[in-house]
Short mmCIF file of C-alpha atoms and ligand atoms in Angstrom, two decimals:
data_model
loop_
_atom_site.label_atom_id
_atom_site.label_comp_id
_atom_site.label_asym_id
_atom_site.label_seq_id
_atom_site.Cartn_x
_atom_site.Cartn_y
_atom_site.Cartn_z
CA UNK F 1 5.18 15.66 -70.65
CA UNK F 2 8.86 17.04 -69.97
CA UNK F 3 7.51 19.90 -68.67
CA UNK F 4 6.44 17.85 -65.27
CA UNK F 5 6.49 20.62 -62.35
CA UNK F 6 9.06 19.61 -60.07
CA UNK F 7 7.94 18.13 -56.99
CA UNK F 8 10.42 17.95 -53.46
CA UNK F 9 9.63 15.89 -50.74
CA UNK F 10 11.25 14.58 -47.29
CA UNK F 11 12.10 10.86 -46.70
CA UNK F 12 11.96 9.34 -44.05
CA UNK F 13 14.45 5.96 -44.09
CA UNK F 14 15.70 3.18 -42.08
CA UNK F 15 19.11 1.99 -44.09
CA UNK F 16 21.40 4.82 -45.46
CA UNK F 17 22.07 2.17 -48.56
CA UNK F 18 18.03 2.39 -49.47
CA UNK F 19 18.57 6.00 -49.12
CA UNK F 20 21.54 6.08 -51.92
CA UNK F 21 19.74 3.70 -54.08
CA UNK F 22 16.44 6.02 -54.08
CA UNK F 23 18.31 9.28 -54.78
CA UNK F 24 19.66 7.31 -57.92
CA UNK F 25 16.30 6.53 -58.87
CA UNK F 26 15.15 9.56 -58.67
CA UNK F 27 18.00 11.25 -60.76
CA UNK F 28 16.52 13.44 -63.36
CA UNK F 29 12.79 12.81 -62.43
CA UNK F 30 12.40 15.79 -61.37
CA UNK F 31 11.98 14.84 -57.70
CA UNK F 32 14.20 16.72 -55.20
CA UNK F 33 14.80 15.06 -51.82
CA UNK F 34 14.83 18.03 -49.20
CA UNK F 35 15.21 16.54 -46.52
CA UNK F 36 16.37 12.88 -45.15
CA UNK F 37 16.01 11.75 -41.28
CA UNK F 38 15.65 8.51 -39.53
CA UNK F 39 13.40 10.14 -36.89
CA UNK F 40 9.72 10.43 -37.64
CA UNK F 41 9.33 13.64 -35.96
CA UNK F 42 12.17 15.46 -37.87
CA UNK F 43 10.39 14.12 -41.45
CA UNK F 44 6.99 15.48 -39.73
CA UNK F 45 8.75 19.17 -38.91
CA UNK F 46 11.06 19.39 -42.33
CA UNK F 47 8.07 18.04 -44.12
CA UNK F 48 6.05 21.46 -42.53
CA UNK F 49 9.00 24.01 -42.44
CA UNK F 50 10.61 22.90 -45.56
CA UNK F 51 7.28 23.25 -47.69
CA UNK F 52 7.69 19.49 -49.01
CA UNK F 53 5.38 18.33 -51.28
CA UNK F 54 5.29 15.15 -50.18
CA UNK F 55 6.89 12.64 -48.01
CA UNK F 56 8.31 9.23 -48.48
CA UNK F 57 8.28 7.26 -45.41
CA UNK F 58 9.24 4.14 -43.91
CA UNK F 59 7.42 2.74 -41.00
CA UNK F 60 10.48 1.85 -39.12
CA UNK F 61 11.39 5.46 -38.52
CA UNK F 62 11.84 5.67 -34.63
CA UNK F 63 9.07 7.76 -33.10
CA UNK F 64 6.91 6.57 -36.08
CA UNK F 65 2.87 7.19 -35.47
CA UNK F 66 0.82 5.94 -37.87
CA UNK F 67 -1.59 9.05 -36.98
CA UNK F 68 1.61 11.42 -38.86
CA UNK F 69 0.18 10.63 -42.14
CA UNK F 70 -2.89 11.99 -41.28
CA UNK F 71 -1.99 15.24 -39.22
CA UNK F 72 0.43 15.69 -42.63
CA UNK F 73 -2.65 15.41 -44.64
CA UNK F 74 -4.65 17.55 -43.27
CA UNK F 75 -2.15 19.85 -42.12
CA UNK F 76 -3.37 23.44 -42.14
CA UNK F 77 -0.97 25.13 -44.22
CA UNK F 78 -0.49 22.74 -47.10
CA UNK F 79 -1.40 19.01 -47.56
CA UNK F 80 1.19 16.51 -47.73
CA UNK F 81 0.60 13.67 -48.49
CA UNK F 82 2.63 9.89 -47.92
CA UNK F 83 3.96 7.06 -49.67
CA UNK F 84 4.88 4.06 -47.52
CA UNK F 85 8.21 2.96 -48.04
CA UNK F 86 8.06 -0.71 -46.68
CA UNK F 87 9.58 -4.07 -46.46
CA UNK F 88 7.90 -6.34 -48.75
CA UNK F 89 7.20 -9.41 -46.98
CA UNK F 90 5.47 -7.30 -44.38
CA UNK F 91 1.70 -5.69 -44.16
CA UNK F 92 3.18 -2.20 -43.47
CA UNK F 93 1.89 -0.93 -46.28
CA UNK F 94 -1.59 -1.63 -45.93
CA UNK F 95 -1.67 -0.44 -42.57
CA UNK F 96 0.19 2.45 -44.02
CA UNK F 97 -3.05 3.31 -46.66
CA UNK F 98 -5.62 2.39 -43.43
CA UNK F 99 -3.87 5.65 -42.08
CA UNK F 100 -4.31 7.85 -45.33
CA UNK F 101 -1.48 7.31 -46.69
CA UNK F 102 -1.53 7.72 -51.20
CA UNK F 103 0.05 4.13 -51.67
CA UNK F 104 2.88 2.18 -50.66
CA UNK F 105 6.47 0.86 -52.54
CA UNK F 106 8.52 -1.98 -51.39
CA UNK F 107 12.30 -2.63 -50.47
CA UNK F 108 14.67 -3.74 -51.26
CA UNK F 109 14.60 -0.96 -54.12
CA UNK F 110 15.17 -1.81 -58.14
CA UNK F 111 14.02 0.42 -61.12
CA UNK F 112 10.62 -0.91 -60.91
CA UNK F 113 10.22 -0.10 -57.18
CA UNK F 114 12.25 2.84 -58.27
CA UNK F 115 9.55 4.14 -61.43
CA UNK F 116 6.42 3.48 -59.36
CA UNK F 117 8.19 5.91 -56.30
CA UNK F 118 8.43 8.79 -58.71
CA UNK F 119 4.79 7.62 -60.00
CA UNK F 120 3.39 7.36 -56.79
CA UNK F 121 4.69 10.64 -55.72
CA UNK F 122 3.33 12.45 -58.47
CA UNK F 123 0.09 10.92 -58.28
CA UNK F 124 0.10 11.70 -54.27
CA UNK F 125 0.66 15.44 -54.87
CA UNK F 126 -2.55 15.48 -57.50
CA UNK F 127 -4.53 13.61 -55.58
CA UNK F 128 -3.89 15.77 -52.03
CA UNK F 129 -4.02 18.59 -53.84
CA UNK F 130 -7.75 17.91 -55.52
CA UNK F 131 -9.07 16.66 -52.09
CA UNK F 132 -8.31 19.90 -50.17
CA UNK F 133 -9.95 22.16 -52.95
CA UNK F 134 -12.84 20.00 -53.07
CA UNK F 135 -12.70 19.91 -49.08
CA UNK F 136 -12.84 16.45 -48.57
CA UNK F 137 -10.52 13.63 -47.81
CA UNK F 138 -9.73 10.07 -48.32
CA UNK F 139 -8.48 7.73 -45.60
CA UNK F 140 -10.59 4.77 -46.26
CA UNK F 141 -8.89 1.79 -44.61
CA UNK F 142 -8.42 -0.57 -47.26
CA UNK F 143 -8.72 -4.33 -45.91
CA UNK F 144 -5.83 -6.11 -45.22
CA UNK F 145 -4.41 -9.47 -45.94
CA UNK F 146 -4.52 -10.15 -42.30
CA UNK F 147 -7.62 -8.36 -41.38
CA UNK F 148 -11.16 -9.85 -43.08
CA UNK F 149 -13.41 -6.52 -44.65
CA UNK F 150 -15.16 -5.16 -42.66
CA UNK F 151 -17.85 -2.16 -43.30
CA UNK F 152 -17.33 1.53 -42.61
CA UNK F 153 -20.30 2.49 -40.25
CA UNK F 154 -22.52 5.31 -38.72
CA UNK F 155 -23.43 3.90 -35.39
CA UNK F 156 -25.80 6.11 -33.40
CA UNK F 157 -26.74 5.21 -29.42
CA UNK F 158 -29.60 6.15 -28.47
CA UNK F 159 -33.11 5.73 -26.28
CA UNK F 160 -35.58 7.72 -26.23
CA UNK F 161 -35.53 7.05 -21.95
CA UNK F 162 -33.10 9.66 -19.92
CA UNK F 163 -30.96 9.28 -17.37
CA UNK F 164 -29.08 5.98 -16.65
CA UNK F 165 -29.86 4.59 -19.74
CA UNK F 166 -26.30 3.74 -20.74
CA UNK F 167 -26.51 5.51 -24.01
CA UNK F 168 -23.02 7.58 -22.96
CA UNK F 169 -21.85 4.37 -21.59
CA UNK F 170 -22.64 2.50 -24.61
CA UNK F 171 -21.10 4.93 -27.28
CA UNK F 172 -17.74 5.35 -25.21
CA UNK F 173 -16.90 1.45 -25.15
CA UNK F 174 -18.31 0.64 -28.46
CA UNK F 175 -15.78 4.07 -30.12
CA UNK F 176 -12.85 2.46 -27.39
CA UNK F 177 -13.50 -0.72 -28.74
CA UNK F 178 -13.39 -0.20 -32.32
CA UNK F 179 -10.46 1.86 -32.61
CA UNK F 180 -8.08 0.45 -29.77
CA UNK F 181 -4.80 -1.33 -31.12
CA UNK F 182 -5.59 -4.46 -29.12
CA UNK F 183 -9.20 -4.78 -30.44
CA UNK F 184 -10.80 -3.40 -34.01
CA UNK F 185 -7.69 -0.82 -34.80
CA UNK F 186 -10.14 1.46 -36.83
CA UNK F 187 -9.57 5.08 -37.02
CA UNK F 188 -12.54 6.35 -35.20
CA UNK F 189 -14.78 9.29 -34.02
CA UNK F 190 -16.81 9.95 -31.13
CA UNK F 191 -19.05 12.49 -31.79
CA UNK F 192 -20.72 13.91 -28.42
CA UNK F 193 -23.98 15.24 -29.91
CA UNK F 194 -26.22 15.20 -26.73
CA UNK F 195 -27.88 18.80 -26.70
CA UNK F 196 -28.54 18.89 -23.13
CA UNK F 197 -25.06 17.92 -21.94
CA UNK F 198 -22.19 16.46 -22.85
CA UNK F 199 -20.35 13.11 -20.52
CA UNK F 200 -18.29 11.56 -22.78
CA UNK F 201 -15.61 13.03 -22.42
CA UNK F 202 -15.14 13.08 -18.57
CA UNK F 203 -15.91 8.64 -18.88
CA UNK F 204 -12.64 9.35 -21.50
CA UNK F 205 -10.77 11.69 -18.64
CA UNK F 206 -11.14 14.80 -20.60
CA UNK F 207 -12.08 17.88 -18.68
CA UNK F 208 -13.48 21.37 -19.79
CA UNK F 209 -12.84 22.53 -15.82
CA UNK F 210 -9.92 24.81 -15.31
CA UNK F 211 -9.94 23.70 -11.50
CA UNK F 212 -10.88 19.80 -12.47
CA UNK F 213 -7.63 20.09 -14.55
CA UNK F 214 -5.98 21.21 -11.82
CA UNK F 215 -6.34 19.31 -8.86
CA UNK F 216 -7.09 16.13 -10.31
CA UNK F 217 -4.29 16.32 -13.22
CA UNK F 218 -6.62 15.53 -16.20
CA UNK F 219 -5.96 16.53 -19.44
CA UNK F 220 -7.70 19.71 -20.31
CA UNK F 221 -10.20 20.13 -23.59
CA UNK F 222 -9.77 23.20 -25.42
CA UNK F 223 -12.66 23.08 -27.65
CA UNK F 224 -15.14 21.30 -28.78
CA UNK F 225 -18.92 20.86 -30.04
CA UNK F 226 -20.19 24.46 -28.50
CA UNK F 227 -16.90 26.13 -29.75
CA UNK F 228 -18.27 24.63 -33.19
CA UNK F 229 -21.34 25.25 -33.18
CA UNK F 230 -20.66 29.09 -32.34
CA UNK F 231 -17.33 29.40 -34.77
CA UNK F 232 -19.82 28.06 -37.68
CA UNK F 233 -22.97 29.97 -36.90
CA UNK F 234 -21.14 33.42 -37.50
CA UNK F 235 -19.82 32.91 -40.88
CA UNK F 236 -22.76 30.21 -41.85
CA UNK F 237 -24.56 32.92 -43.82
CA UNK F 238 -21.78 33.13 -46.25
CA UNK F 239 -20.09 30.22 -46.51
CA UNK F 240 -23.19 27.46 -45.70
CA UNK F 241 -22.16 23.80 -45.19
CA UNK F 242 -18.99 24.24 -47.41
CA UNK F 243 -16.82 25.99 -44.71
CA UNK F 244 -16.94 22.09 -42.66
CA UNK F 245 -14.31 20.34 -43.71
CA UNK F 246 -12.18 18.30 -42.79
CA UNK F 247 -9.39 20.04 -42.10
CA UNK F 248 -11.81 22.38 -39.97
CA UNK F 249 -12.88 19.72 -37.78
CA UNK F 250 -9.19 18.29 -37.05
CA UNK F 251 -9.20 21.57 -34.50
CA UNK F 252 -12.21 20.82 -32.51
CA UNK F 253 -11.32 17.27 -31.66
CA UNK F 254 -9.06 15.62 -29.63
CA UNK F 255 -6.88 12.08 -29.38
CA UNK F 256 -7.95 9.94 -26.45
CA UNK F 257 -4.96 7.39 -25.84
CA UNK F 258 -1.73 6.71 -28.23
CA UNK F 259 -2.98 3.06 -28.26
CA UNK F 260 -6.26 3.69 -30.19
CA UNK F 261 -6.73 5.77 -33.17
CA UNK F 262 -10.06 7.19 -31.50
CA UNK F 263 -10.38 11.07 -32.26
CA UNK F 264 -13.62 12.55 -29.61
CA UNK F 265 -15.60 15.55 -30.47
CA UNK F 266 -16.36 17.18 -27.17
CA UNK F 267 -20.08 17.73 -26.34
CA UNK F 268 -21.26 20.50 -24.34
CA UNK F 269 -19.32 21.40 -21.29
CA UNK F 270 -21.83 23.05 -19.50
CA UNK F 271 -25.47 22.78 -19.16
CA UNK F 272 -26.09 26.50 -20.06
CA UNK F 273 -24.18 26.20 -23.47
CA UNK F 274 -27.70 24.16 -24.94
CA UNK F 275 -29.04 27.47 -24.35
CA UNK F 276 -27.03 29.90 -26.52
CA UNK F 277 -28.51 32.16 -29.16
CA UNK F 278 -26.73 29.88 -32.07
CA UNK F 279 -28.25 26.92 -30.61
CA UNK F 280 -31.85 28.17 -31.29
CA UNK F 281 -31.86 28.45 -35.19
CA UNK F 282 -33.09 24.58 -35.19
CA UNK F 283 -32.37 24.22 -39.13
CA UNK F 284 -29.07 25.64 -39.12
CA UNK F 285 -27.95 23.27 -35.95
CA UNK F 286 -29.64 20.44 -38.16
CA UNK F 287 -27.38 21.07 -41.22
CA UNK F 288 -24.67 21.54 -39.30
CA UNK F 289 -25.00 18.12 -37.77
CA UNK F 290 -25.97 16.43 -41.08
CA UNK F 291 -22.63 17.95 -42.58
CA UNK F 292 -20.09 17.30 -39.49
CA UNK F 293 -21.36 13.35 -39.74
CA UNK F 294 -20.67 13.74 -43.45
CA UNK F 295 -17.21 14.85 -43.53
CA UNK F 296 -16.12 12.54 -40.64
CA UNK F 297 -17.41 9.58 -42.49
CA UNK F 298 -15.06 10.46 -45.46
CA UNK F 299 -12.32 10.58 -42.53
CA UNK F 300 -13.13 7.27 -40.21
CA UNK F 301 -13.84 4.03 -40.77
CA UNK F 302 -16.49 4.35 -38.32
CA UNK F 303 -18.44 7.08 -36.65
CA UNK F 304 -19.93 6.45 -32.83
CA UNK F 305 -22.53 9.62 -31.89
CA UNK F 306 -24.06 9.57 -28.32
CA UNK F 307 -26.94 11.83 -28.37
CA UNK F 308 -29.82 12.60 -25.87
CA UNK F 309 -33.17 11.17 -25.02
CA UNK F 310 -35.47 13.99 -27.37
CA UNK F 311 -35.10 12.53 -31.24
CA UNK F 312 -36.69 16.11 -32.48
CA UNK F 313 -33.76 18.04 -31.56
CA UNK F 314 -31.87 19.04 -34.42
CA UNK F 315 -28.40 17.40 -33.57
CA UNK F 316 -30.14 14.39 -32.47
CA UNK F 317 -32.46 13.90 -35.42
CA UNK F 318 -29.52 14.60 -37.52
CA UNK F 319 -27.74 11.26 -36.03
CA UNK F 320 -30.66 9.12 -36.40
CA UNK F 321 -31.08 10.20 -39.53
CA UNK F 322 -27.70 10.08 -40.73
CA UNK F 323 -26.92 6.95 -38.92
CA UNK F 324 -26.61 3.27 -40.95
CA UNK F 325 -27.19 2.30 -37.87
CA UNK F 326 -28.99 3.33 -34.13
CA UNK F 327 -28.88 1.01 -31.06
CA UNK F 328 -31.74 1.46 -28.57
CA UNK F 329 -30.38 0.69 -25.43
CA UNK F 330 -33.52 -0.20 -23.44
CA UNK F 331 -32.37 -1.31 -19.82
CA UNK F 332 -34.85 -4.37 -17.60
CA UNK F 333 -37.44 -1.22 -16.21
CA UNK F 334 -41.15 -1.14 -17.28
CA UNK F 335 -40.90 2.95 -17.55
CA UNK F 336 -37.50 2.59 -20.10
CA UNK F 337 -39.72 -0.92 -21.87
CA UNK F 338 -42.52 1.18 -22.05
CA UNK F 339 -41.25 4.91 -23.63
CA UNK F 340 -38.65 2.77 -26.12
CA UNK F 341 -42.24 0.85 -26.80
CA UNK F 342 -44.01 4.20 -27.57
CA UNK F 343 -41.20 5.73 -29.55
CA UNK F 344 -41.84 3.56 -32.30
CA UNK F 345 -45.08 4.82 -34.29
CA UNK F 346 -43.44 8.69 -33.65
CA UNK F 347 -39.84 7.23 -35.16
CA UNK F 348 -41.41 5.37 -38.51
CA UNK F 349 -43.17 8.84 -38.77
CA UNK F 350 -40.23 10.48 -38.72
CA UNK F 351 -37.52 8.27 -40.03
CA UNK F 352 -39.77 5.86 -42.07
CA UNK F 353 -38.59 1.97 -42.12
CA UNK F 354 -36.85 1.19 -38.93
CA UNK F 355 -34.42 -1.33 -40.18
CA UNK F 356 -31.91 0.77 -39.11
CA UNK F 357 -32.88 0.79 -35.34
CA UNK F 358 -31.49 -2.27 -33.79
CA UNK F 359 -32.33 -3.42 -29.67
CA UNK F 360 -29.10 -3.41 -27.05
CA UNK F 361 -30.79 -4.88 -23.84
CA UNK F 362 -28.91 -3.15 -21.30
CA UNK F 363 -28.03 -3.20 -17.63
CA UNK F 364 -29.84 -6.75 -17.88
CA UNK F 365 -30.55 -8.95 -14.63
CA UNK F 366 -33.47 -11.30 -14.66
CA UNK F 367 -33.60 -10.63 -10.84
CA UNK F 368 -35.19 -7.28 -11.88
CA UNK F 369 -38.22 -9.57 -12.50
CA UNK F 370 -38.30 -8.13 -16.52
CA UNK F 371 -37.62 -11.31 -18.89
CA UNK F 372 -35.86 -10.55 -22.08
CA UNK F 373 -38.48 -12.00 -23.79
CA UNK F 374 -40.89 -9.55 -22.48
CA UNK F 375 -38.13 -6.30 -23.31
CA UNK F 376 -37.86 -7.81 -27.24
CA UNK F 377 -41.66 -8.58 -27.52
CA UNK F 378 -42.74 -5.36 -26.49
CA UNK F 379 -40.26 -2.40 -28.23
CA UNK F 380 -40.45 -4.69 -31.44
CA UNK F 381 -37.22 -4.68 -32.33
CA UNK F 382 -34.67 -7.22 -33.23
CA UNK F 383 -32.33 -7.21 -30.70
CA UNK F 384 -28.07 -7.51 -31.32
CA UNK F 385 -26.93 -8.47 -27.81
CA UNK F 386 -27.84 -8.69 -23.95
CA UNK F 387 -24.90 -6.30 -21.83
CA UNK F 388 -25.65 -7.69 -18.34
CA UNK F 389 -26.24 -5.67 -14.96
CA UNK F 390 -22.58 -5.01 -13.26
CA UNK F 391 -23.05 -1.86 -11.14
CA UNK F 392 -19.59 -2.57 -9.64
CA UNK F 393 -17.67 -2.53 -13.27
CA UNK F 394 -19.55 -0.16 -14.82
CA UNK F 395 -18.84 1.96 -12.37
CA UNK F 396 -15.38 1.78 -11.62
CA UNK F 397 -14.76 1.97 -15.54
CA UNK F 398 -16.35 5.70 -15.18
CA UNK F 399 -14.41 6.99 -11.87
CA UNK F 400 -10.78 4.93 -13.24
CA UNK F 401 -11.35 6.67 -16.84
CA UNK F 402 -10.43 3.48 -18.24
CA UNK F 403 -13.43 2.17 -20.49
CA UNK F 404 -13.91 -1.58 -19.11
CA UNK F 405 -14.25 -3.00 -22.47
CA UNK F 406 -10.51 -2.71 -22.18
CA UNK F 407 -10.01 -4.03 -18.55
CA UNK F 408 -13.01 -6.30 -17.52
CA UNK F 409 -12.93 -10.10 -18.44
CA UNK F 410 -16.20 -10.77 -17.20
CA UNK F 411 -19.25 -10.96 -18.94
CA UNK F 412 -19.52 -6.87 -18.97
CA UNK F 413 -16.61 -6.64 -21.10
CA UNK F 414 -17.49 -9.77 -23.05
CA UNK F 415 -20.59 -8.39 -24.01
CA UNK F 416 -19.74 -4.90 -25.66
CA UNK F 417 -16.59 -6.92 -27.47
CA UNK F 418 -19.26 -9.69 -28.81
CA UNK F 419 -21.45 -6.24 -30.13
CA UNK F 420 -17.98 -4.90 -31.63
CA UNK F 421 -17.34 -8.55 -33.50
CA UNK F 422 -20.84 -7.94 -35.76
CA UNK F 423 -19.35 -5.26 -36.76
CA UNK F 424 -15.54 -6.22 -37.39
CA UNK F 425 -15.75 -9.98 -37.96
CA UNK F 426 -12.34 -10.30 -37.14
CA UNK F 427 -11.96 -9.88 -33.68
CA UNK F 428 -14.25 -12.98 -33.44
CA UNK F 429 -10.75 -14.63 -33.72
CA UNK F 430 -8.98 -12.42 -31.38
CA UNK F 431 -12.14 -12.96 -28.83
CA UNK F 432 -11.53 -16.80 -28.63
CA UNK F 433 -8.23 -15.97 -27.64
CA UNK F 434 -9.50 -14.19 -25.01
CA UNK F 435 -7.06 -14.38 -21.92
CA UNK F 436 -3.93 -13.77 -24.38
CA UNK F 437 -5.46 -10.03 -25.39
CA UNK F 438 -6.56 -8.88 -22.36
CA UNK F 439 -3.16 -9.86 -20.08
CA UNK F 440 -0.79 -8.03 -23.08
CA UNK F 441 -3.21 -4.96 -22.91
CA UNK F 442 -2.95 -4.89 -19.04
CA UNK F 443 0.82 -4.47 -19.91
CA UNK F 444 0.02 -2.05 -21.90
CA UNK F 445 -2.15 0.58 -19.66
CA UNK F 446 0.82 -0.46 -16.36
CA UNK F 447 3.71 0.85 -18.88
CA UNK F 448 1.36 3.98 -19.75
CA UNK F 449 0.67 4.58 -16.07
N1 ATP T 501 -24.08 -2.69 -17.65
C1 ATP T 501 -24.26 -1.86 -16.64
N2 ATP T 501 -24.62 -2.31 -15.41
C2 ATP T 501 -24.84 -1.47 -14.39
N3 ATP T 501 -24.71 -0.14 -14.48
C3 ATP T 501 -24.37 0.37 -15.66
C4 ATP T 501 -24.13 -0.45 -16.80
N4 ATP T 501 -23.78 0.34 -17.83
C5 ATP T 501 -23.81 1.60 -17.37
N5 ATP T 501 -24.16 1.64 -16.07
C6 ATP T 501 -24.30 2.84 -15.24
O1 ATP T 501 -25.43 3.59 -15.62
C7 ATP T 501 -25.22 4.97 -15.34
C8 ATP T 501 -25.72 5.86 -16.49
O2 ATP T 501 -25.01 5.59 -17.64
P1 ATP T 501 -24.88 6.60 -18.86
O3 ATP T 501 -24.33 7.91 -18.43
O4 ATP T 501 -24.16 5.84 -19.89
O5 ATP T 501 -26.40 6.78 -19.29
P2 ATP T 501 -27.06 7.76 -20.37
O6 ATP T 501 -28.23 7.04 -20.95
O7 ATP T 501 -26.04 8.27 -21.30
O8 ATP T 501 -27.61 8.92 -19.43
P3 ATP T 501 -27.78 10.50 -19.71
O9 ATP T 501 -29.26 10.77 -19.67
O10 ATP T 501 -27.04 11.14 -18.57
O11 ATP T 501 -27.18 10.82 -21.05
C9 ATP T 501 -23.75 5.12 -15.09
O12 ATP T 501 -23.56 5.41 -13.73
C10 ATP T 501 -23.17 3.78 -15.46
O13 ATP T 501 -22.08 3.42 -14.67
MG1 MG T 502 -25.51 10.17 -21.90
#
């Protein structure tokens, strides 16, 4: 027992005297501090250049991100994990755990707050340090005492109808929706898995075009699902599904907005890239999908995949499959009513029970002369909500790169956040107070702008 390897670790603090009274407690417990800072980005960069073992950090840090405790757990190099160091009246500390982080102690400090620091630690370090050999990760929100539970999900968007059938548009607001600070405040991924081209990331304001970047200013991607898919293929003979992890997938994806803790997996940039020789080999593709939803479910709370219209493609059948859940998005059109109508018999073939498959009437006017009646009675499916016709928001959502779940306080908007609420009962609440969230987000995108 006294020969406990000794463990050093950076702290971030807030008031010098919680500072002193740790380093007493941690006098001859063989926990060295290396480093002590009051700004979260110097505990982030001593806590990578110093080697630290760990990191003790208090929320009130200025430049404090909740996403830190992450990118310090998965960091490349070495793994490092957090303990929350936070006021006890508040709900820091939860929030601190939804983010990854190994468990939380309270101020003001005292030799029990003191014991379960240098516990904590310890147990931080062991448990970090078994995750990354075993590849995996832990960052399960746990539910707060202001939050209801809620269930981790696999959501997949999908019809088996092409073009226009809001799938993309679907699978971009429901991921916004989820993870946005102002709405469900889940970490999040977007996985772009359509194999004949990739959107959702140009609705986000992502672009893979050197001269897009350029004259329009938008943030250019780097990577993403092709870049995968390729980097995999040529070292998937040795390695198999083991070399995904998720440490792995951290480079191929990309934050959309500081205020939401959504992460998006690029699809395919370019219609030509569904084409390439690694693309072919159908079973690998298929594992690979099956593995990358795997690993990010250990690393959201939820998982959004937008996929294309052909559910026999591998990366598509491995989102159906993998999915607890896939909304058909069937919009007010005989041809969409008709080939959602048809897909069934292939898709309990293929899939078996279809209690999974849930109906989205989309784009819905009854001035297209289609009743909803007639959509539900004929694709067979029970249906979760009605998102009405609005060519005008939908629209503008795409060309302002602002998803208008955020922005539109009509019955467009209202509809997706009523789809959200099923799944995070919470927001219910927030919904009824309606005008109050949406006027303090505005605030929110005019002070980003
Ligand atoms: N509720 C709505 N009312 C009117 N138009 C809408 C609505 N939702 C989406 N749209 C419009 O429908 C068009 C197609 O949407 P989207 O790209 O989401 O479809 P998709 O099914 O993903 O198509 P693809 O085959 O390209 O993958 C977009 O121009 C979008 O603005
Ligand atoms: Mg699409």
């Amino acid at each position: 027992m006294s020969e406990k390897q000794e463990l050093a670790i950076v702290v971030g603090f807030y008031n010098y005297a919680d500072l002193q009274s740790l380093e007493r407690f941690l006098e001859g417990s063989g926990i060295v501090i290396l480093s002590a800072a009051q700004d979260a980005q110097r505990v982030f960069d001593d806590a990578v250049n110093l080697e630290a073992d760990a990191a003790l950090l208090c929320p009130q840090v200025s430049g404090y991100r909740p996403q830190m405790i992450m990118d310090l757990l998965l960091h490349v190099d070495r793994p490092v994990p957090v303990v929350g160091w936070v006021e006890a009246t508040s709900d820091d500390g939860r929030a601190m755990m939804a983010h990854g982080a190994k468990g939380f102690v309270t101020l003001p400090m005292d030799a029990h707050q003191g014991n379960k620091a240098v516990q904590l630690l310890r147990q931080a370090v062991e448990e970090a340090a078994r995750e990354r050999r075993a590849g995996e990760v832990k960052a399960r929100p746990v539910p707060s005492s202001r939050l209801q539970a809620w269930q981790e999900r696999v959501i997949t968007v999908w019809v088996p109808k092409g073009g226009g059938s809001t799938r993309t548009t679907l699978a971009v607001n429901l991921a916004v929706a989820l993870s946005h600070a102002s709405l469900g405040n889940q970490p999040t991924c977007l996985l772009d898995f359509d194999m004949a081209k990739g959107d959702a990331h140009t609705m986000l304001g992502f672009t893979a075009n050197v001269k897009h970047a350029e004259r329009h200013g938008w943030p250019l991607l780097e990577r993403g699902l092709f870049d995968l898919v390729v980097g995999l293929a040529s070292r998937w003979a040795q390695g198999g599904e083991n070399i995904i992890t998720p440490v792995l997938l951290r480079n191929y994806t990309v934050r959309w907005d500081d205020d939401s803790q959504l992460d998006l997996l690029p699809g395919l940039y370019f219609p030509h890239q569904a084409d390439a020789e690694e693309f072919r080999n159908r079973q690998m593709v298929y594992q690979m999908g099956r593995r990358v939803i795997e690993v990010m479910r250990q690393m959201y709370a939820f998982v959004v995949i937008d996929i294309g219209q052909d559910f026999t493609r591998p990366l598509h059948r491995a989102a159906l499959e993998a999915a607890n859940e896939v909304l058909v998005t069937v919009p007010p059109t005989w041809t969409a009513v008709v080939d959602a109508a048809n897909a069934m018999q292939p898709l309990r073939h293929y899939f078996g029970d279809l209690s999974r498959f849930k109906l989205v009437v989309t784009r819905y006017s009854s001035d297209f002369g289609l009743s909803e009646k007639e959509i539900v009675g004929e694709v067979g499916l029970p249906k979760l909500v009605t998102i009405p016709h609005d060519a005008v928001v939908a629209e503008t959502a795409i060309n302002s790169h602002m998803p208008f779940v955020l922005t539109d306080e009509g019955p467009l908007g209202e509809a997706v956040r009523e789809l959200v609420a099923t799944y995070l009962p919470y927001l219910v609440q927030k919904r009824k107070r309606g005008l109050g969230l949406l006027s303090g987000l505005k605030r929110a995108l005019v002070r980003e702008s």
